[in-house]
JSON list of C-alpha atoms in Angstrom, two decimals:
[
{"chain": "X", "resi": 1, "resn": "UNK", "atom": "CA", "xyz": [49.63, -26.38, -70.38]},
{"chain": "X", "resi": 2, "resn": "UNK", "atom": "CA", "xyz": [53.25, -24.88, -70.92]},
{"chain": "X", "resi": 3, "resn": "UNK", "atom": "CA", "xyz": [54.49, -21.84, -68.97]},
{"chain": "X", "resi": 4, "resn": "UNK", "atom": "CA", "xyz": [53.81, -19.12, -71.59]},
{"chain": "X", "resi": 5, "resn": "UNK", "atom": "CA", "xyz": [49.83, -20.04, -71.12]},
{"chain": "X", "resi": 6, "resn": "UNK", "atom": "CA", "xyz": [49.73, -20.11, -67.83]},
{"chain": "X", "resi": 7, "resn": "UNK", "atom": "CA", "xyz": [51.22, -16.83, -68.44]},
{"chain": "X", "resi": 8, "resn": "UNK", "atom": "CA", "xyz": [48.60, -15.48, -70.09]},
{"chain": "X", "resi": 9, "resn": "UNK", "atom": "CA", "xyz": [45.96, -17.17, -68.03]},
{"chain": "X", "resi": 10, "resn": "UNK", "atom": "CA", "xyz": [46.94, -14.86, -65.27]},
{"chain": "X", "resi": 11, "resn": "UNK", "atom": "CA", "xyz": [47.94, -11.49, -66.85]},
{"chain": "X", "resi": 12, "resn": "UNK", "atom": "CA", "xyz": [44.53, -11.94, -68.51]},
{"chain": "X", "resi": 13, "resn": "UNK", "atom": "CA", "xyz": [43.12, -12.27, -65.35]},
{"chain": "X", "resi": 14, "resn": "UNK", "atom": "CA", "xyz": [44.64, -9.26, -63.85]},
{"chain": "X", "resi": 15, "resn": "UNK", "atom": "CA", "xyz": [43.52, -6.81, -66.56]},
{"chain": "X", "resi": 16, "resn": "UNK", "atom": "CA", "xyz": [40.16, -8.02, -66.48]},
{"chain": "X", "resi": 17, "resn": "UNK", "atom": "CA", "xyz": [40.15, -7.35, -62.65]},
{"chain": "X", "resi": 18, "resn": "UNK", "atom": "CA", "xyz": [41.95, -4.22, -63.06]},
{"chain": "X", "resi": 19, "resn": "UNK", "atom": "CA", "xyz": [38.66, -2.18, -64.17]},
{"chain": "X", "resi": 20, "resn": "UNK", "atom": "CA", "xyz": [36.59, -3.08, -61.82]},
{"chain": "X", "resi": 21, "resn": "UNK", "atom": "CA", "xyz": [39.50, -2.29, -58.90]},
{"chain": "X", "resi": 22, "resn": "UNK", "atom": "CA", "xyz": [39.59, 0.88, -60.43]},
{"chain": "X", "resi": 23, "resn": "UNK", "atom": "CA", "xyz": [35.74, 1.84, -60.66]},
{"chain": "X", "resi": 24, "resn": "UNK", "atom": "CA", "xyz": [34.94, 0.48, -56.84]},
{"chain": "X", "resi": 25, "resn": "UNK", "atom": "CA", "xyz": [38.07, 2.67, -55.58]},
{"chain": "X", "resi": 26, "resn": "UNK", "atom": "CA", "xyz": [36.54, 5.76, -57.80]},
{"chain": "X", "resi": 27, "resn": "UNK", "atom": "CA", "xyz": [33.30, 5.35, -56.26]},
{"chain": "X", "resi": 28, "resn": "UNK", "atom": "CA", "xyz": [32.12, 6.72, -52.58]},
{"chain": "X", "resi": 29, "resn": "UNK", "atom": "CA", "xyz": [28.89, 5.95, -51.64]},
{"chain": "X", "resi": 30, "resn": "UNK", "atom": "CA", "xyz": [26.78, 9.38, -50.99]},
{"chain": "X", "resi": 31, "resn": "UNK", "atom": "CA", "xyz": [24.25, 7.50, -49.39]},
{"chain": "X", "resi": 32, "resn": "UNK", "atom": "CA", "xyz": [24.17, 6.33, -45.59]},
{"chain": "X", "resi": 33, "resn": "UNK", "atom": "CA", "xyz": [22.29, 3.77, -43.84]},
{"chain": "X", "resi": 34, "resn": "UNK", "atom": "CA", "xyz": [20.60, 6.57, -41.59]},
{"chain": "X", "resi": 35, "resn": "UNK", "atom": "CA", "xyz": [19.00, 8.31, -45.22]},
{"chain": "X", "resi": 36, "resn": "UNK", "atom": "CA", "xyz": [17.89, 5.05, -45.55]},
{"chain": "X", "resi": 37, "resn": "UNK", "atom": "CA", "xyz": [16.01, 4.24, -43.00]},
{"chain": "X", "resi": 38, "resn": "UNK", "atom": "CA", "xyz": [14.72, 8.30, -43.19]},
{"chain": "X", "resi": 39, "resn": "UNK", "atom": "CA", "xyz": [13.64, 7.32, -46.68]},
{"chain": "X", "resi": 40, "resn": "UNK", "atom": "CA", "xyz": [11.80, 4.05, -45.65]},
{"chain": "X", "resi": 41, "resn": "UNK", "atom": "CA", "xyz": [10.12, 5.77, -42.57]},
{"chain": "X", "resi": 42, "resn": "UNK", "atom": "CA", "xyz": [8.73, 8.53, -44.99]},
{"chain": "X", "resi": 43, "resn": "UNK", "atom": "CA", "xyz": [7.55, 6.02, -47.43]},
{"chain": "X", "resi": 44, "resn": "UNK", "atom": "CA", "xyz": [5.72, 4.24, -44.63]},
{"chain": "X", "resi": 45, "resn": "UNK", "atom": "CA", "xyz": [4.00, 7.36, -43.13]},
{"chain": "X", "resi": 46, "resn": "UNK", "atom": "CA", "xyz": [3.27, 8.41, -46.86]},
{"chain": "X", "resi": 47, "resn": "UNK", "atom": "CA", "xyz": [1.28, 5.25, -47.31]},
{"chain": "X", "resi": 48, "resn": "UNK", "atom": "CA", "xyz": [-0.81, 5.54, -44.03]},
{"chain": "X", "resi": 49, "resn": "UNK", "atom": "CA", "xyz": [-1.73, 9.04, -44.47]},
{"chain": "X", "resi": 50, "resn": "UNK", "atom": "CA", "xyz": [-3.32, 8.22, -47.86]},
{"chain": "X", "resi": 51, "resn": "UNK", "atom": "CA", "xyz": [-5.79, 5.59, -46.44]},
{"chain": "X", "resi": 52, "resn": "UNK", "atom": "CA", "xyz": [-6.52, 8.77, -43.52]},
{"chain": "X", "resi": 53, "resn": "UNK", "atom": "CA", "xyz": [-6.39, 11.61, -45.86]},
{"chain": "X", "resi": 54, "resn": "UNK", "atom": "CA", "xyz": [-9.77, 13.29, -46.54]},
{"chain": "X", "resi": 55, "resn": "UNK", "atom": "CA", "xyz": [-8.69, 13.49, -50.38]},
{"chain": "X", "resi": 56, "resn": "UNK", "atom": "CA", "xyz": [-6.79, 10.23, -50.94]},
{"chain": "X", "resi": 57, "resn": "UNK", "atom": "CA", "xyz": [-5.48, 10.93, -54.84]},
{"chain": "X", "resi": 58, "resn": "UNK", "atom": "CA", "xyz": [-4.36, 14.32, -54.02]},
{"chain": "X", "resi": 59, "resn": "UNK", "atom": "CA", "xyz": [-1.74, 12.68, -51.39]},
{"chain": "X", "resi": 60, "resn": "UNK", "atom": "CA", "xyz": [-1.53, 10.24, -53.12]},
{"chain": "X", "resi": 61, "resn": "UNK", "atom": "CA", "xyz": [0.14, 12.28, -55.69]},
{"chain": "X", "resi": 62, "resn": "UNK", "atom": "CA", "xyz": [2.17, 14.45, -53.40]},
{"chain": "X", "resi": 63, "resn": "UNK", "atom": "CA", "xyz": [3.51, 11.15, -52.20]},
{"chain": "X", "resi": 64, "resn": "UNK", "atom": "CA", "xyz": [4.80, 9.81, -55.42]},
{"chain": "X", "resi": 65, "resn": "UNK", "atom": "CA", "xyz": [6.08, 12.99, -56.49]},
{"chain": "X", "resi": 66, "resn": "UNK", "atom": "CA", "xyz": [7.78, 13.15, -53.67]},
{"chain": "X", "resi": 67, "resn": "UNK", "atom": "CA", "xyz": [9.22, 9.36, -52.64]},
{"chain": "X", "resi": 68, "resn": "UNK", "atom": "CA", "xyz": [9.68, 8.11, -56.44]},
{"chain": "X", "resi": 69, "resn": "UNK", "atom": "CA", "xyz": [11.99, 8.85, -58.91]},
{"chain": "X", "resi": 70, "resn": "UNK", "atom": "CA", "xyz": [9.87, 8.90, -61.97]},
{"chain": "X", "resi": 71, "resn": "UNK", "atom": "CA", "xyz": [10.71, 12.22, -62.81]},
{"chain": "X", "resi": 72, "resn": "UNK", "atom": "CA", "xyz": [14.36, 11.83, -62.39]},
{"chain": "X", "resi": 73, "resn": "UNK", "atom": "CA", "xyz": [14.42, 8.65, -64.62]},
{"chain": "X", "resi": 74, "resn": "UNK", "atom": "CA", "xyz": [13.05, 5.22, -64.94]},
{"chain": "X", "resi": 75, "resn": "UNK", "atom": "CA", "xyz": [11.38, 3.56, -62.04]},
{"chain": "X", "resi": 76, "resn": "UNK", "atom": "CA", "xyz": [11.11, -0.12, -61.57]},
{"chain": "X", "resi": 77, "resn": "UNK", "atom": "CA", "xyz": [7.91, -1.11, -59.58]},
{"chain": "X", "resi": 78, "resn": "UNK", "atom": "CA", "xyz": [6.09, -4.06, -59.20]},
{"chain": "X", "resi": 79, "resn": "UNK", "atom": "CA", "xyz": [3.71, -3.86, -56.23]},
{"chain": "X", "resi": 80, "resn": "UNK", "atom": "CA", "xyz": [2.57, -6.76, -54.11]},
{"chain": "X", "resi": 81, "resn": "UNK", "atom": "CA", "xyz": [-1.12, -6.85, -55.41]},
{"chain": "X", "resi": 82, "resn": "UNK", "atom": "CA", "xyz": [-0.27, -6.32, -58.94]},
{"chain": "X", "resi": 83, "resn": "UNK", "atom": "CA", "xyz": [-1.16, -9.29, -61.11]},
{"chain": "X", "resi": 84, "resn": "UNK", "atom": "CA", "xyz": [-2.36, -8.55, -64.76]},
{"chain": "X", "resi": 85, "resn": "UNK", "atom": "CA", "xyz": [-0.54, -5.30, -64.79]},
{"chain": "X", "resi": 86, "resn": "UNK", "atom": "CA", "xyz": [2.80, -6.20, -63.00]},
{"chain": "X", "resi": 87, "resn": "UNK", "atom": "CA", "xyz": [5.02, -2.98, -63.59]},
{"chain": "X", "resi": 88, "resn": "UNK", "atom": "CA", "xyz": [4.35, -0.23, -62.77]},
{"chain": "X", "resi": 89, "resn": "UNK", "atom": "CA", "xyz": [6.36, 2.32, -65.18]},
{"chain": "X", "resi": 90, "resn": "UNK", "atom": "CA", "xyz": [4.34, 5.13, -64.84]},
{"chain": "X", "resi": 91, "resn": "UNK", "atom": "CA", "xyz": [3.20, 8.01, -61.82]},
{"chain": "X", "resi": 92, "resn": "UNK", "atom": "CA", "xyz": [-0.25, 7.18, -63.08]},
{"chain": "X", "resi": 93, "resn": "UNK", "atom": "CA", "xyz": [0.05, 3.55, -63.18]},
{"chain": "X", "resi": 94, "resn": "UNK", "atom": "CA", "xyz": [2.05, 4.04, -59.11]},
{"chain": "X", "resi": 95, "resn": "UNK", "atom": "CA", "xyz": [-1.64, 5.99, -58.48]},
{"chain": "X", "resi": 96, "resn": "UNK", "atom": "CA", "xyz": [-3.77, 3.01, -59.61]},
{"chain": "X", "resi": 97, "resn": "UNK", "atom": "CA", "xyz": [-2.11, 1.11, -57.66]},
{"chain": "X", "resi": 98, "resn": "UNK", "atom": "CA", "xyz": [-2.92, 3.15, -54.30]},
{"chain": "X", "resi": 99, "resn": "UNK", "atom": "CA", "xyz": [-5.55, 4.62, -54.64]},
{"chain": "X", "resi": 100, "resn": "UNK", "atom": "CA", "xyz": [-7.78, 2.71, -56.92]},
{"chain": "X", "resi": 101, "resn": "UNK", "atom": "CA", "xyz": [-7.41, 4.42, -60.59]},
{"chain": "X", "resi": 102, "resn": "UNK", "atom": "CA", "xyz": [-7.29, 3.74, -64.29]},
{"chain": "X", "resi": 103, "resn": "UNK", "atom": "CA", "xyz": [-6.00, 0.25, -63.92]},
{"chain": "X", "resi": 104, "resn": "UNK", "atom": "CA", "xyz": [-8.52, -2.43, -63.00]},
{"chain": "X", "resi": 105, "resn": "UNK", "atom": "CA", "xyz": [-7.09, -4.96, -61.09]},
{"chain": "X", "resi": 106, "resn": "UNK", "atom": "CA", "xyz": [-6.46, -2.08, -58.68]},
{"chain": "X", "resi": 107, "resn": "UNK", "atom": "CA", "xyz": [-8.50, -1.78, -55.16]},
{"chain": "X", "resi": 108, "resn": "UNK", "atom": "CA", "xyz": [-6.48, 1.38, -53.58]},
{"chain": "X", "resi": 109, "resn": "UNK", "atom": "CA", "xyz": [-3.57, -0.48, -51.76]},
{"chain": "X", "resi": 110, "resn": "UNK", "atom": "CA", "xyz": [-3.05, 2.05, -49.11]},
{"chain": "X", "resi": 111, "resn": "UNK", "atom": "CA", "xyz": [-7.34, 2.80, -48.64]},
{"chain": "X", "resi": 112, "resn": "UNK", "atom": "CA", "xyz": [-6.85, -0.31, -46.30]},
{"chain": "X", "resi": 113, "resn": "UNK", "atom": "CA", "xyz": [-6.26, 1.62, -44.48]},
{"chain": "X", "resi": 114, "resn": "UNK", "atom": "CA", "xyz": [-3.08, 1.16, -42.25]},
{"chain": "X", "resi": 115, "resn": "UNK", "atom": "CA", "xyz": [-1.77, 2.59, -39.09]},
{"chain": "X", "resi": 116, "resn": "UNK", "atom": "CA", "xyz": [1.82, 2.26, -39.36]},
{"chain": "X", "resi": 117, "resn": "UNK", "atom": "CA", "xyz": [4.22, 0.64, -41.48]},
{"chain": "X", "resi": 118, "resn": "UNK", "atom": "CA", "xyz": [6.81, -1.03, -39.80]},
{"chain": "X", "resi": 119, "resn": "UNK", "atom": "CA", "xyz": [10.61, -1.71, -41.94]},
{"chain": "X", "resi": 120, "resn": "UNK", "atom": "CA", "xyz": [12.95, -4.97, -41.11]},
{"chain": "X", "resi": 121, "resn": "UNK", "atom": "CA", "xyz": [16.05, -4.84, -43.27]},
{"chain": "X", "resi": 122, "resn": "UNK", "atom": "CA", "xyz": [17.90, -7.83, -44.00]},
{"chain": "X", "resi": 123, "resn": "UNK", "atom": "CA", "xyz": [20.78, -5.92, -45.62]},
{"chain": "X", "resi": 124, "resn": "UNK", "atom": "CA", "xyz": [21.78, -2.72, -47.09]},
{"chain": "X", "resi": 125, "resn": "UNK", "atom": "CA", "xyz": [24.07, -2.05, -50.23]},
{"chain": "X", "resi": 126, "resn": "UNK", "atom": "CA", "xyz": [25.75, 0.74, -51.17]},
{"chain": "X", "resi": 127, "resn": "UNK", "atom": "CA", "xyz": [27.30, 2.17, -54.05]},
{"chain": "X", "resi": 128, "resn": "UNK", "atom": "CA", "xyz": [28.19, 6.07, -55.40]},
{"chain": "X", "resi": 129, "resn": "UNK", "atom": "CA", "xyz": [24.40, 7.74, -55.42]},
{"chain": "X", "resi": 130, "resn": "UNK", "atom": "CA", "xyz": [22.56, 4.40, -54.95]},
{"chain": "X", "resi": 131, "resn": "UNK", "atom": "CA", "xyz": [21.43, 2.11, -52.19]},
{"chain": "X", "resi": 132, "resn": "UNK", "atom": "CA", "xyz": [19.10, -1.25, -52.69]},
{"chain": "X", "resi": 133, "resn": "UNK", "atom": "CA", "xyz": [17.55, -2.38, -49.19]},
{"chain": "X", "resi": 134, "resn": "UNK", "atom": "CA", "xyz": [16.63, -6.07, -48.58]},
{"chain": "X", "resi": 135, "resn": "UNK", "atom": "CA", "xyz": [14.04, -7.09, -45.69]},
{"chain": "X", "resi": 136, "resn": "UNK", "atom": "CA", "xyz": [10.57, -7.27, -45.16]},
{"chain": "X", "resi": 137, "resn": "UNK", "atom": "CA", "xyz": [7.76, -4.36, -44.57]},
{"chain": "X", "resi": 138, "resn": "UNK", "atom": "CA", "xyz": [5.20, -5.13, -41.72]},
{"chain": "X", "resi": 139, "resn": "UNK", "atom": "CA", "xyz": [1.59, -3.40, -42.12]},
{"chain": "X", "resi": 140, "resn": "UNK", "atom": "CA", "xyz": [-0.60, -2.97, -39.40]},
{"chain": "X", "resi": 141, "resn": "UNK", "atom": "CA", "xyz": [-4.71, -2.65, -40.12]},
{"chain": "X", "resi": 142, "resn": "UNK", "atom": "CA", "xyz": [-7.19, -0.63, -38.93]},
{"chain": "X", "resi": 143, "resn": "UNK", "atom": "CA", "xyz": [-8.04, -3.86, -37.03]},
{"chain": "X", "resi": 144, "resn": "UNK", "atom": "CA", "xyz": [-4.71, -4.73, -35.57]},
{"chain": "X", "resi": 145, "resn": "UNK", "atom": "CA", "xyz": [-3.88, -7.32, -37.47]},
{"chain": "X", "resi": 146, "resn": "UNK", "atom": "CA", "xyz": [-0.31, -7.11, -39.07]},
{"chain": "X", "resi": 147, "resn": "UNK", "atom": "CA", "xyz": [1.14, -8.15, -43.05]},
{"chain": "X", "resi": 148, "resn": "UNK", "atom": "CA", "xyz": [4.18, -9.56, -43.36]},
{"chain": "X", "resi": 149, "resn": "UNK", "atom": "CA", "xyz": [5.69, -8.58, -46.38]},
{"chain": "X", "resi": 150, "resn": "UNK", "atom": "CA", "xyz": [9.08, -9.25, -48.19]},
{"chain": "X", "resi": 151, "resn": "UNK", "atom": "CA", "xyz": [10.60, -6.27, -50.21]},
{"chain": "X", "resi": 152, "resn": "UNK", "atom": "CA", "xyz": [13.46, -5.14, -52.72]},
{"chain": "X", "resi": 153, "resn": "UNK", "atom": "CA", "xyz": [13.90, -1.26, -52.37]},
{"chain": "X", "resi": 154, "resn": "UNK", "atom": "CA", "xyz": [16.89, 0.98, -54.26]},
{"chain": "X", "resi": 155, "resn": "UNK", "atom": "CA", "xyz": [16.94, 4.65, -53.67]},
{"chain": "X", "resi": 156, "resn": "UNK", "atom": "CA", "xyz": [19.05, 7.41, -55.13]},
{"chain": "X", "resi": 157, "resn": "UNK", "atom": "CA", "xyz": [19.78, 10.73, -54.10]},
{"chain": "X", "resi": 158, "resn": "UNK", "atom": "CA", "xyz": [18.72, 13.18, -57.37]},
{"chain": "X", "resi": 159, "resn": "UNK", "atom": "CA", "xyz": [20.33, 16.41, -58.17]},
{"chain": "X", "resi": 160, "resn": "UNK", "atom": "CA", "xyz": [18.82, 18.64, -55.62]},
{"chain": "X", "resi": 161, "resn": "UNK", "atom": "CA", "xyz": [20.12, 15.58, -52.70]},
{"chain": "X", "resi": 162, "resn": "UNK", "atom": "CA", "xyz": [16.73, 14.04, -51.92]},
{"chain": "X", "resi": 163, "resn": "UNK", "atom": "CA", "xyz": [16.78, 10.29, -51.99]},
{"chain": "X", "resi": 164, "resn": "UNK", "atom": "CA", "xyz": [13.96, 8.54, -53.82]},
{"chain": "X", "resi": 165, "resn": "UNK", "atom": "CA", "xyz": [12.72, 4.79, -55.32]},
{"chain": "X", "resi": 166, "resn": "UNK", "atom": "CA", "xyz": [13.96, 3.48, -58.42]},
{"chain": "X", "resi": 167, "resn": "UNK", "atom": "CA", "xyz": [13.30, 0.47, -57.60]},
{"chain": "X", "resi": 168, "resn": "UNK", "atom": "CA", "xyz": [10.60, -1.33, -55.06]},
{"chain": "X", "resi": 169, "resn": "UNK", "atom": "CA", "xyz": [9.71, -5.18, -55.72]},
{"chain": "X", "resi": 170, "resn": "UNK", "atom": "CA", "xyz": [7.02, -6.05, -53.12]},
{"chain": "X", "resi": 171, "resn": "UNK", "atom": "CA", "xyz": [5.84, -9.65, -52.80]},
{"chain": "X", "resi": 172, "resn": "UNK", "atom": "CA", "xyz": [3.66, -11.92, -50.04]},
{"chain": "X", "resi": 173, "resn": "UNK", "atom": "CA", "xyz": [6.33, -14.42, -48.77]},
{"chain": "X", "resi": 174, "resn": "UNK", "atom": "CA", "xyz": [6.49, -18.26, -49.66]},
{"chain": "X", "resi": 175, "resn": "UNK", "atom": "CA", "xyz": [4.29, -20.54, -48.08]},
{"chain": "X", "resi": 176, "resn": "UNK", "atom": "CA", "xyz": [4.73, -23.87, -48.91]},
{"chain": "X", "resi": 177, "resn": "UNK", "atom": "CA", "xyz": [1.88, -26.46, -49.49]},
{"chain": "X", "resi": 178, "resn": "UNK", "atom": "CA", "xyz": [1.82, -29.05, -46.45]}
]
């Protein structure tokens, strides 16, 4: 390689760097790790109070209204018990899910019903109006007994400053055959 490549190796380099320098010093998250956790709590006491609620699709409704981003865009949603139907694109298709609707694979998710929903993050990213959170979800039954469960959550904060899922990937963790 003579000098005049090397050259242009490196000032290649730097432009292509030079956008994304640019963008990341443009960009302050809006977001903060205390919304966050707000945000997960709320999602967790959403859940249990459909499985208590005397009308169960009626909150469950507020509760997607309220802690998904449907109407503010596309949501990407694949619940833990969803098999045939994986995605879930749709407030309707959310509803099947928890409550037992027009989808059927669907048993009502959060009829279990639980007690509390317990949040573990792993990690945290930010970035201008988004976050994604990393961990795993605990459920506690009626019974006591507790659901480990690993999860993929991004939020962002909408027009009016509310932040809301765009994203939720729920799955049971690994367990290896012996």
């Amino acid at each position: 390689m003579n000098r005049k490549s090397i050259f242009t190796v490196s000032a290649l380099m730097t432009v292509l760097a030079a956008p994304a320098a640019t963008w990341a010093a443009s960009c302050t998250p809006s977001i903060t790790e205390a919304e966050v956790q707000q945000a997960q709590q709320n999602w967790g006491k959403g859940l249990v109070a459909i499985g208590a609620a005397q009308d169960p699709k009626a909150t469950a409704e507020k509760f997607i209204s309220e802690t998904y981003a449907y109407q503010d865009g596309k949501v990407l949603f694949k619940p833990t018990k969803a098999a045939v139907t994986e995605f879930r694109d749709t407030p309707d298709e959310a509803l099947s899910y928890f409550v037992k609707g027009s989808l059927p694979e669907d048993q009502g998710f959060a009829l279990a019903p639980y007690t509390n929903v317990r949040f573990e993050n792993h990690a945290i990213t930010y970035d201008c109006n988004t976050a994604i959170s990393m961990g795993n979800y605990y459920f506690t039954g009626k019974d006591g007994s507790v659901t480990k469960v690993d999860y993929t959550m991004g939020f962002i904060k909408t027009a009016d400053g509310k932040l809301k899922i765009n994203i939720q990937h729920s799955s049971l963790p690994y367990v290896p055959h012996s």
